[in-house]
Amino acid sequence: GENVEQHPSTLSVQEGDSAVIKCTYSDSASNYFPWYKQELGKGPQLIIDIRSNVGEKKDQRIAVTLNKTAKHFSLHITETQPEDSAVYFCAAPFTGTASKLTFGTGTRLQVTL
Amino acid sequence: ETGVTQTPRHLVMGMTNKKSLKCEQHLGHNAMYWYKQSAKKPLELMFVYSLEERVENNSVPSRFSPECPNSSHLFLHLHTLQPEDSALYLCASSQVYYSDSPYEQYFGPGTRLTVT
């Protein structure tokens, strides 16, 4: 099965700064890497994902990069805002079943004023 | 709102009680999932139903018993739980399960379970 490691576990940044969260995975056959955001009292919500045929994907202030050789992928949030404060999870699929995900342990991001 | 609702939102039960968690999705999806979320641990997949058939059981103790009566509803029946079962139980759904291409999973808000 897949093993996903996520760092850091907590991250505090000032409003307007950038935040970067990194994940590594073990299965070289993995081809889909989603990022989920979980706000207090809510379930995780997909914010961006990347397929293995591209190295980078952007959506406004959020971007994800993928290095297949090194087997790691990262979430980049630019111009952080207080509403970005949440727990972020990376995930990767079990081999052979795209919808069966292994999640990282989460990063608690705190954006301070 | 994600289109996935869960009730109750909070539940306190003793170790000898029997209770059920309910999940309902209004998205027309064919796959539904139960996850366990404990502090400082990754989300743990417990069960998956595809087209109302259980297709995944990740070595979950028999004191957790899932039920999927139709594609919109999912239950988790609980009995003789242990204090270490206290956690946030999340339900999710996706359009399909078996596919070469992954489909987004939509999560409900979860049920916060405390076993005393």
PDB file of C-alpha atoms in Angstrom:
ATOM      1  CA  GLY A   1       0.000   0.000   0.000  1.00  0.00           C
ATOM      2  CA  GLU A   2       0.882   3.671  -0.085  1.00  0.00           C
ATOM      3  CA  ASN A   3       2.740   5.522   2.699  1.00  0.00           C
ATOM      4  CA  VAL A   4       2.381   9.310   2.833  1.00  0.00           C
ATOM      5  CA  GLU A   5       4.438  11.596   5.077  1.00  0.00           C
ATOM      6  CA  GLN A   6       3.555  15.255   5.569  1.00  0.00           C
ATOM      7  CA  HIS A   7       5.589  18.151   6.995  1.00  0.00           C
ATOM      8  CA  PRO A   8       5.408  20.369   8.925  1.00  0.00           C
ATOM      9  CA  SER A   9       2.708  19.434  11.403  1.00  0.00           C
ATOM     10  CA  THR A  10       2.156  23.096  12.316  1.00  0.00           C
ATOM     11  CA  LEU A  11       2.953  26.244  10.400  1.00  0.00           C
ATOM     12  CA  SER A  12       2.484  29.848  11.454  1.00  0.00           C
ATOM     13  CA  VAL A  13       2.863  32.673   8.937  1.00  0.00           C
ATOM     14  CA  GLN A  14       2.053  36.355   8.878  1.00  0.00           C
ATOM     15  CA  GLU A  15      -0.726  37.578   6.657  1.00  0.00           C
ATOM     16  CA  GLY A  16       0.601  38.195   3.181  1.00  0.00           C
ATOM     17  CA  ASP A  17       3.472  35.732   3.474  1.00  0.00           C
ATOM     18  CA  SER A  18       3.691  32.427   1.612  1.00  0.00           C
ATOM     19  CA  ALA A  19       3.170  28.986   3.097  1.00  0.00           C
ATOM     20  CA  VAL A  20       4.583  25.697   1.813  1.00  0.00           C
ATOM     21  CA  ILE A  21       3.552  22.207   2.918  1.00  0.00           C
ATOM     22  CA  LYS A  22       5.411  19.135   1.687  1.00  0.00           C
ATOM     23  CA  CYS A  23       4.463  15.487   1.295  1.00  0.00           C
ATOM     24  CA  THR A  24       6.367  12.404   0.241  1.00  0.00           C
ATOM     25  CA  TYR A  25       4.874   9.147  -0.990  1.00  0.00           C
ATOM     26  CA  SER A  26       6.231   5.649  -1.392  1.00  0.00           C
ATOM     27  CA  ASP A  27       4.458   4.084  -4.374  1.00  0.00           C
ATOM     28  CA  SER A  28       6.062   5.152  -7.628  1.00  0.00           C
ATOM     29  CA  ALA A  29       2.916   4.054  -9.500  1.00  0.00           C
ATOM     30  CA  SER A  30       0.754   6.689  -7.783  1.00  0.00           C
ATOM     31  CA  ASN A  31      -0.664   9.122 -10.318  1.00  0.00           C
ATOM     32  CA  TYR A  32      -3.045  11.418  -8.457  1.00  0.00           C
ATOM     33  CA  PHE A  33      -2.302  13.767  -5.566  1.00  0.00           C
ATOM     34  CA  PRO A  34      -5.110  15.780  -3.989  1.00  0.00           C
ATOM     35  CA  TRP A  35      -4.930  18.393  -1.247  1.00  0.00           C
ATOM     36  CA  TYR A  36      -7.776  18.845   1.205  1.00  0.00           C
ATOM     37  CA  LYS A  37      -8.525  21.755   3.549  1.00  0.00           C
ATOM     38  CA  GLN A  38     -10.389  21.161   6.802  1.00  0.00           C
ATOM     39  CA  GLU A  39     -11.829  24.109   8.678  1.00  0.00           C
ATOM     40  CA  LEU A  40     -12.974  23.902  12.262  1.00  0.00           C
ATOM     41  CA  GLY A  41     -16.188  21.937  12.590  1.00  0.00           C
ATOM     42  CA  LYS A  42     -16.226  20.865   8.955  1.00  0.00           C
ATOM     43  CA  GLY A  43     -15.127  17.903   6.928  1.00  0.00           C
ATOM     44  CA  PRO A  44     -12.137  18.043   4.556  1.00  0.00           C
ATOM     45  CA  GLN A  45     -12.748  19.788   1.225  1.00  0.00           C
ATOM     46  CA  LEU A  46     -10.710  19.320  -1.939  1.00  0.00           C
ATOM     47  CA  ILE A  47      -8.877  22.527  -2.866  1.00  0.00           C
ATOM     48  CA  ILE A  48      -6.543  21.376  -5.631  1.00  0.00           C
ATOM     49  CA  ASP A  49      -5.180  18.191  -7.146  1.00  0.00           C
ATOM     50  CA  ILE A  50      -2.499  17.202  -9.618  1.00  0.00           C
ATOM     51  CA  ARG A  51      -2.104  14.252 -11.958  1.00  0.00           C
ATOM     52  CA  SER A  52       1.264  12.647 -12.613  1.00  0.00           C
ATOM     53  CA  ASN A  53       1.471  13.887 -16.195  1.00  0.00           C
ATOM     54  CA  VAL A  54       2.104  17.493 -15.091  1.00  0.00           C
ATOM     55  CA  GLY A  55       4.671  19.062 -12.799  1.00  0.00           C
ATOM     56  CA  GLU A  56       2.719  22.069 -11.559  1.00  0.00           C
ATOM     57  CA  LYS A  57      -0.843  23.314 -11.311  1.00  0.00           C
ATOM     58  CA  LYS A  58      -2.101  26.710 -10.159  1.00  0.00           C
ATOM     59  CA  ASP A  59      -5.460  28.013  -9.037  1.00  0.00           C
ATOM     60  CA  GLN A  60      -5.316  31.675  -8.030  1.00  0.00           C
ATOM     61  CA  ARG A  61      -3.239  31.836  -4.825  1.00  0.00           C
ATOM     62  CA  ILE A  62      -2.823  28.071  -4.550  1.00  0.00           C
ATOM     63  CA  ALA A  63      -0.361  25.914  -6.455  1.00  0.00           C
ATOM     64  CA  VAL A  64       0.799  22.322  -6.253  1.00  0.00           C
ATOM     65  CA  THR A  65       4.110  20.993  -7.566  1.00  0.00           C
ATOM     66  CA  LEU A  66       5.027  17.379  -8.189  1.00  0.00           C
ATOM     67  CA  ASN A  67       8.457  15.763  -8.419  1.00  0.00           C
ATOM     68  CA  LYS A  68       7.913  12.176  -9.513  1.00  0.00           C
ATOM     69  CA  THR A  69      11.591  11.299  -9.425  1.00  0.00           C
ATOM     70  CA  ALA A  70      11.906  12.289  -5.792  1.00  0.00           C
ATOM     71  CA  LYS A  71       8.348  11.155  -5.024  1.00  0.00           C
ATOM     72  CA  HIS A  72       7.254  14.321  -3.329  1.00  0.00           C
ATOM     73  CA  PHE A  73       4.641  17.002  -3.907  1.00  0.00           C
ATOM     74  CA  SER A  74       4.040  20.354  -2.281  1.00  0.00           C
ATOM     75  CA  LEU A  75       1.248  22.835  -1.661  1.00  0.00           C
ATOM     76  CA  HIS A  76       2.080  26.507  -2.042  1.00  0.00           C
ATOM     77  CA  ILE A  77      -0.205  29.259  -0.774  1.00  0.00           C
ATOM     78  CA  THR A  78       0.798  32.815  -1.660  1.00  0.00           C
ATOM     79  CA  GLU A  79      -0.439  36.082  -0.138  1.00  0.00           C
ATOM     80  CA  THR A  80      -1.930  34.198   2.803  1.00  0.00           C
ATOM     81  CA  GLN A  81      -5.104  35.510   4.433  1.00  0.00           C
ATOM     82  CA  PRO A  82      -6.668  34.756   7.828  1.00  0.00           C
ATOM     83  CA  GLU A  83      -9.300  32.572   6.127  1.00  0.00           C
ATOM     84  CA  ASP A  84      -6.505  30.269   4.974  1.00  0.00           C
ATOM     85  CA  SER A  85      -6.096  29.168   8.604  1.00  0.00           C
ATOM     86  CA  ALA A  86      -7.106  25.497   8.683  1.00  0.00           C
ATOM     87  CA  VAL A  87      -5.686  21.978   8.638  1.00  0.00           C
ATOM     88  CA  TYR A  88      -4.395  20.835   5.268  1.00  0.00           C
ATOM     89  CA  PHE A  89      -4.082  17.187   4.229  1.00  0.00           C
ATOM     90  CA  CYS A  90      -2.254  15.667   1.300  1.00  0.00           C
ATOM     91  CA  ALA A  91      -3.212  12.257  -0.066  1.00  0.00           C
ATOM     92  CA  ALA A  92      -2.162   9.631  -2.579  1.00  0.00           C
ATOM     93  CA  PRO A  93      -4.030   6.603  -3.913  1.00  0.00           C
ATOM     94  CA  PHE A  94      -3.461   2.968  -3.091  1.00  0.00           C
ATOM     95  CA  THR A  95      -2.002   1.106  -6.036  1.00  0.00           C
ATOM     96  CA  GLY A  96      -4.663   0.097  -8.508  1.00  0.00           C
ATOM     97  CA  THR A  97      -7.576   1.904  -6.900  1.00  0.00           C
ATOM     98  CA  ALA A  98      -7.627   5.587  -7.723  1.00  0.00           C
ATOM     99  CA  SER A  99     -10.383   6.403  -5.232  1.00  0.00           C
ATOM    100  CA  LYS A 100      -8.823   4.631  -2.235  1.00  0.00           C
ATOM    101  CA  LEU A 101      -6.679   7.316  -0.643  1.00  0.00           C
ATOM    102  CA  THR A 102      -3.936   7.321   1.970  1.00  0.00           C
ATOM    103  CA  PHE A 103      -3.816  10.657   3.793  1.00  0.00           C
ATOM    104  CA  GLY A 104      -0.959  12.517   5.425  1.00  0.00           C
ATOM    105  CA  THR A 105      -1.134  13.450   9.092  1.00  0.00           C
ATOM    106  CA  GLY A 106      -2.134  17.038   8.356  1.00  0.00           C
ATOM    107  CA  THR A 107      -0.604  20.510   8.733  1.00  0.00           C
ATOM    108  CA  ARG A 108      -2.239  23.085  10.945  1.00  0.00           C
ATOM    109  CA  LEU A 109      -1.728  26.451   9.257  1.00  0.00           C
ATOM    110  CA  GLN A 110      -2.191  29.599  11.324  1.00  0.00           C
ATOM    111  CA  VAL A 111      -2.182  32.938   9.517  1.00  0.00           C
ATOM    112  CA  THR A 112      -1.602  35.783  11.946  1.00  0.00           C
ATOM    113  CA  LEU A 113      -2.449  39.442  11.413  1.00  0.00           C
TER     114      LEU A 113
ATOM    115  CA  GLU B   1     -22.492  22.802   2.257  1.00  0.00           C
ATOM    116  CA  THR B   2     -20.963  19.850   0.433  1.00  0.00           C
ATOM    117  CA  GLY B   3     -24.174  17.900  -0.149  1.00  0.00           C
ATOM    118  CA  VAL B   4     -23.243  15.298   2.477  1.00  0.00           C
ATOM    119  CA  THR B   5     -25.005  15.482   5.846  1.00  0.00           C
ATOM    120  CA  GLN B   6     -24.249  13.548   9.011  1.00  0.00           C
ATOM    121  CA  THR B   7     -26.285  13.056  12.183  1.00  0.00           C
ATOM    122  CA  PRO B   8     -25.821  13.379  15.022  1.00  0.00           C
ATOM    123  CA  ARG B   9     -23.010  15.923  15.077  1.00  0.00           C
ATOM    124  CA  HIS B  10     -22.033  14.939  18.609  1.00  0.00           C
ATOM    125  CA  LEU B  11     -22.541  11.678  20.467  1.00  0.00           C
ATOM    126  CA  VAL B  12     -21.546  10.522  23.930  1.00  0.00           C
ATOM    127  CA  MET B  13     -22.062   6.871  24.703  1.00  0.00           C
ATOM    128  CA  GLY B  14     -21.104   4.352  27.301  1.00  0.00           C
ATOM    129  CA  MET B  15     -19.199   1.222  26.449  1.00  0.00           C
ATOM    130  CA  THR B  16     -22.312  -0.950  26.730  1.00  0.00           C
ATOM    131  CA  ASN B  17     -24.564   1.242  24.586  1.00  0.00           C
ATOM    132  CA  LYS B  18     -25.709   0.686  21.018  1.00  0.00           C
ATOM    133  CA  LYS B  19     -25.974   3.689  18.738  1.00  0.00           C
ATOM    134  CA  SER B  20     -25.956   4.461  15.025  1.00  0.00           C
ATOM    135  CA  LEU B  21     -24.394   7.191  12.928  1.00  0.00           C
ATOM    136  CA  LYS B  22     -26.233   8.326   9.815  1.00  0.00           C
ATOM    137  CA  CYS B  23     -24.942   9.793   6.597  1.00  0.00           C
ATOM    138  CA  GLU B  24     -26.946  11.062   3.632  1.00  0.00           C
ATOM    139  CA  GLN B  25     -25.662  12.378   0.317  1.00  0.00           C
ATOM    140  CA  HIS B  26     -27.730  14.506  -2.070  1.00  0.00           C
ATOM    141  CA  LEU B  27     -25.256  14.383  -4.966  1.00  0.00           C
ATOM    142  CA  GLY B  28     -26.397  11.307  -6.854  1.00  0.00           C
ATOM    143  CA  HIS B  29     -23.111   9.539  -6.132  1.00  0.00           C
ATOM    144  CA  ASN B  30     -22.595   5.782  -6.303  1.00  0.00           C
ATOM    145  CA  ALA B  31     -19.812   5.371  -3.724  1.00  0.00           C
ATOM    146  CA  MET B  32     -19.853   6.138  -0.003  1.00  0.00           C
ATOM    147  CA  TYR B  33     -17.093   5.956   2.593  1.00  0.00           C
ATOM    148  CA  TRP B  34     -16.590   5.910   6.361  1.00  0.00           C
ATOM    149  CA  TYR B  35     -13.373   7.402   7.779  1.00  0.00           C
ATOM    150  CA  LYS B  36     -12.088   7.689  11.342  1.00  0.00           C
ATOM    151  CA  GLN B  37     -10.183  10.847  12.273  1.00  0.00           C
ATOM    152  CA  SER B  38      -8.206  10.732  15.522  1.00  0.00           C
ATOM    153  CA  ALA B  39      -5.971  13.461  16.908  1.00  0.00           C
ATOM    154  CA  LYS B  40      -2.477  13.544  15.356  1.00  0.00           C
ATOM    155  CA  LYS B  41      -3.230  10.550  13.110  1.00  0.00           C
ATOM    156  CA  PRO B  42      -4.042  10.388   9.411  1.00  0.00           C
ATOM    157  CA  LEU B  43      -7.597   9.872   8.271  1.00  0.00           C
ATOM    158  CA  GLU B  44      -8.204   6.130   8.390  1.00  0.00           C
ATOM    159  CA  LEU B  45     -10.435   4.573   5.760  1.00  0.00           C
ATOM    160  CA  MET B  46     -12.837   2.148   7.449  1.00  0.00           C
ATOM    161  CA  PHE B  47     -15.377   1.019   4.844  1.00  0.00           C
ATOM    162  CA  VAL B  48     -16.330   1.689   1.240  1.00  0.00           C
ATOM    163  CA  TYR B  49     -19.629   0.941  -0.468  1.00  0.00           C
ATOM    164  CA  SER B  50     -19.933   0.984  -4.230  1.00  0.00           C
ATOM    165  CA  LEU B  51     -23.434   0.658  -5.686  1.00  0.00           C
ATOM    166  CA  GLU B  52     -24.666  -0.398  -2.238  1.00  0.00           C
ATOM    167  CA  GLU B  53     -22.167  -3.260  -2.022  1.00  0.00           C
ATOM    168  CA  ARG B  54     -19.387  -3.234   0.561  1.00  0.00           C
ATOM    169  CA  VAL B  55     -16.114  -3.313  -1.357  1.00  0.00           C
ATOM    170  CA  GLU B  56     -13.595  -2.337   1.311  1.00  0.00           C
ATOM    171  CA  ASN B  57     -13.233  -3.272   4.967  1.00  0.00           C
ATOM    172  CA  ASN B  58      -9.919  -2.083   6.336  1.00  0.00           C
ATOM    173  CA  SER B  59      -9.548  -4.540   9.210  1.00  0.00           C
ATOM    174  CA  VAL B  60     -12.158  -2.704  11.260  1.00  0.00           C
ATOM    175  CA  PRO B  61     -13.261  -4.397  14.522  1.00  0.00           C
ATOM    176  CA  SER B  62     -16.673  -6.045  14.410  1.00  0.00           C
ATOM    177  CA  ARG B  63     -18.030  -3.601  17.012  1.00  0.00           C
ATOM    178  CA  PHE B  64     -18.383  -1.245  14.000  1.00  0.00           C
ATOM    179  CA  SER B  65     -21.032  -2.478  11.579  1.00  0.00           C
ATOM    180  CA  PRO B  66     -21.822  -0.511   8.407  1.00  0.00           C
ATOM    181  CA  GLU B  67     -25.051  -0.577   6.445  1.00  0.00           C
ATOM    182  CA  CYS B  68     -25.909   0.909   3.068  1.00  0.00           C
ATOM    183  CA  PRO B  69     -29.634   0.451   2.348  1.00  0.00           C
ATOM    184  CA  ASN B  70     -29.517   2.573  -0.821  1.00  0.00           C
ATOM    185  CA  SER B  71     -27.052   4.731  -2.707  1.00  0.00           C
ATOM    186  CA  SER B  72     -27.982   7.875  -0.740  1.00  0.00           C
ATOM    187  CA  HIS B  73     -27.764   6.578   2.809  1.00  0.00           C
ATOM    188  CA  LEU B  74     -24.992   5.066   4.883  1.00  0.00           C
ATOM    189  CA  PHE B  75     -25.096   4.009   8.519  1.00  0.00           C
ATOM    190  CA  LEU B  76     -22.451   2.989  11.029  1.00  0.00           C
ATOM    191  CA  HIS B  77     -23.856   0.871  13.839  1.00  0.00           C
ATOM    192  CA  LEU B  78     -21.858   0.960  17.047  1.00  0.00           C
ATOM    193  CA  HIS B  79     -21.918  -1.483  19.972  1.00  0.00           C
ATOM    194  CA  THR B  80     -19.670  -2.240  22.947  1.00  0.00           C
ATOM    195  CA  LEU B  81     -17.163   0.418  21.947  1.00  0.00           C
ATOM    196  CA  GLN B  82     -13.908   1.178  23.737  1.00  0.00           C
ATOM    197  CA  PRO B  83     -12.638   4.590  24.919  1.00  0.00           C
ATOM    198  CA  GLU B  84      -9.980   4.490  22.175  1.00  0.00           C
ATOM    199  CA  ASP B  85     -12.819   4.542  19.625  1.00  0.00           C
ATOM    200  CA  SER B  86     -13.489   8.169  20.564  1.00  0.00           C
ATOM    201  CA  ALA B  87     -12.843  10.176  17.393  1.00  0.00           C
ATOM    202  CA  LEU B  88     -14.436  12.175  14.600  1.00  0.00           C
ATOM    203  CA  TYR B  89     -16.211   9.857  12.165  1.00  0.00           C
ATOM    204  CA  LEU B  90     -16.432  11.256   8.676  1.00  0.00           C
ATOM    205  CA  CYS B  91     -18.644  10.135   5.849  1.00  0.00           C
ATOM    206  CA  ALA B  92     -17.759  10.869   2.228  1.00  0.00           C
ATOM    207  CA  SER B  93     -19.166  10.141  -1.207  1.00  0.00           C
ATOM    208  CA  SER B  94     -17.839  10.147  -4.748  1.00  0.00           C
ATOM    209  CA  GLN B  95     -19.407   9.714  -8.148  1.00  0.00           C
ATOM    210  CA  VAL B  96     -17.872   6.285  -8.680  1.00  0.00           C
ATOM    211  CA  TYR B  97     -15.344   4.090  -6.904  1.00  0.00           C
ATOM    212  CA  TYR B  98     -13.898   1.718  -9.491  1.00  0.00           C
ATOM    213  CA  SER B  99     -12.230   3.844 -12.110  1.00  0.00           C
ATOM    214  CA  ASP B 100      -8.796   4.462 -13.567  1.00  0.00           C
ATOM    215  CA  SER B 101      -9.430   8.146 -13.002  1.00  0.00           C
ATOM    216  CA  PRO B 102     -10.040   9.340  -9.451  1.00  0.00           C
ATOM    217  CA  TYR B 103     -13.176  11.215  -8.553  1.00  0.00           C
ATOM    218  CA  GLU B 104     -13.352  13.903  -5.888  1.00  0.00           C
ATOM    219  CA  GLN B 105     -14.570  12.772  -2.506  1.00  0.00           C
ATOM    220  CA  TYR B 106     -17.082  15.045  -0.800  1.00  0.00           C
ATOM    221  CA  PHE B 107     -17.003  14.897   2.988  1.00  0.00           C
ATOM    222  CA  GLY B 108     -19.705  15.494   5.535  1.00  0.00           C
ATOM    223  CA  PRO B 109     -19.027  17.527   8.706  1.00  0.00           C
ATOM    224  CA  GLY B 110     -18.502  14.427  10.823  1.00  0.00           C
ATOM    225  CA  THR B 111     -19.871  13.029  14.068  1.00  0.00           C
ATOM    226  CA  ARG B 112     -17.752  13.703  17.149  1.00  0.00           C
ATOM    227  CA  LEU B 113     -17.994  10.488  19.180  1.00  0.00           C
ATOM    228  CA  THR B 114     -16.959  10.223  22.807  1.00  0.00           C
ATOM    229  CA  VAL B 115     -16.964   6.814  24.487  1.00  0.00           C
ATOM    230  CA  THR B 116     -17.047   6.941  28.278  1.00  0.00           C
TER     231      THR B 116
END
